[in-house]
Amino acid sequence: MYPTYTGTFGPTPLVVQCPKCGANVVTDTRPSPGTITFILACLLCCLPFCFARCQNVNHYCPDCKVYLATFLR
């Protein structure tokens, strides 16, 4: 079994060892709408869907594309 990153994932990419492929990689980050995005959308129409700072951030291994973690906003 490969050691995994035990720290906190944030909104920016970070170096981790992928638990699936074992490669040391910089995570691929992608924004995804979260609870805050939908709450703000009710108040501000669809504007929050246009801003990455209003969305959660999913971390993926760029080599094997496995999902690693989510940073919740």
Short mmCIF file of C-alpha atoms in Angstrom, two decimals:
data_model
loop_
_atom_site.label_atom_id
_atom_site.label_comp_id
_atom_site.label_asym_id
_atom_site.label_seq_id
_atom_site.Cartn_x
_atom_site.Cartn_y
_atom_site.Cartn_z
CA MET A 1 0.00 0.00 0.00
CA TYR A 2 1.23 3.47 -0.86
CA PRO A 3 1.44 6.23 1.75
CA THR A 4 -1.12 8.94 1.11
CA TYR A 5 -1.16 12.65 1.82
CA THR A 6 -2.55 13.18 5.33
CA GLY A 7 -2.59 16.99 5.36
CA THR A 8 -5.39 19.29 4.31
CA PHE A 9 -6.20 19.75 0.66
CA GLY A 10 -6.73 23.41 -0.23
CA PRO A 11 -7.87 25.35 -3.29
CA THR A 12 -4.45 25.14 -4.98
CA PRO A 13 -2.66 22.13 -6.51
CA LEU A 14 -0.22 20.28 -4.24
CA VAL A 15 2.33 17.50 -4.50
CA VAL A 16 1.06 14.10 -3.29
CA GLN A 17 1.74 10.44 -3.92
CA CYS A 18 -1.24 8.94 -5.72
CA PRO A 19 -2.63 5.96 -3.79
CA LYS A 20 -3.65 4.22 -7.04
CA CYS A 21 -0.64 4.58 -9.36
CA GLY A 22 2.01 5.49 -6.76
CA ALA A 23 3.34 8.44 -8.76
CA ASN A 24 4.43 11.65 -7.05
CA VAL A 25 2.28 14.23 -8.82
CA VAL A 26 0.99 17.78 -8.59
CA THR A 27 -2.78 17.38 -8.29
CA ASP A 28 -5.05 18.46 -11.12
CA THR A 29 -7.69 20.77 -9.61
CA ARG A 30 -11.16 21.42 -11.04
CA PRO A 31 -13.85 23.69 -9.58
CA SER A 32 -17.28 22.19 -8.93
CA PRO A 33 -20.47 23.88 -7.68
CA GLY A 34 -21.07 23.39 -3.97
CA THR A 35 -23.66 24.42 -1.40
CA ILE A 36 -22.38 28.01 -1.19
CA THR A 37 -22.62 28.34 -4.98
CA PHE A 38 -26.29 27.32 -4.96
CA ILE A 39 -27.15 29.57 -2.00
CA LEU A 40 -25.49 32.57 -3.63
CA ALA A 41 -27.16 31.70 -6.94
CA CYS A 42 -30.57 32.06 -5.27
CA LEU A 43 -29.60 35.55 -4.15
CA LEU A 44 -27.50 36.72 -7.10
CA CYS A 45 -29.02 34.79 -10.00
CA CYS A 46 -26.44 32.59 -11.78
CA LEU A 47 -23.39 34.78 -11.11
CA PRO A 48 -21.70 32.44 -8.56
CA PHE A 49 -21.45 29.67 -11.17
CA CYS A 50 -19.09 31.95 -13.15
CA PHE A 51 -16.54 32.40 -10.35
CA ALA A 52 -14.21 29.59 -9.26
CA ARG A 53 -13.81 31.19 -5.80
CA CYS A 54 -17.47 30.35 -5.09
CA GLN A 55 -17.05 26.67 -5.96
CA ASN A 56 -15.54 23.61 -4.28
CA VAL A 57 -12.23 22.32 -5.67
CA ASN A 58 -11.80 18.64 -6.60
CA HIS A 59 -8.26 17.18 -6.69
CA TYR A 60 -7.37 14.46 -9.23
CA CYS A 61 -4.19 12.55 -10.13
CA PRO A 62 -3.10 13.90 -13.54
CA ASP A 63 -1.56 10.52 -14.48
CA CYS A 64 -4.34 8.00 -13.72
CA LYS A 65 -7.24 10.52 -13.32
CA VAL A 66 -8.32 9.06 -9.95
CA TYR A 67 -10.26 11.38 -7.61
CA LEU A 68 -8.17 12.23 -4.50
CA ALA A 69 -10.06 14.79 -2.39
CA THR A 70 -12.34 17.85 -2.33
CA PHE A 71 -11.68 21.25 -0.79
CA LEU A 72 -15.05 22.57 0.40
CA ARG A 73 -15.79 26.29 0.36
#
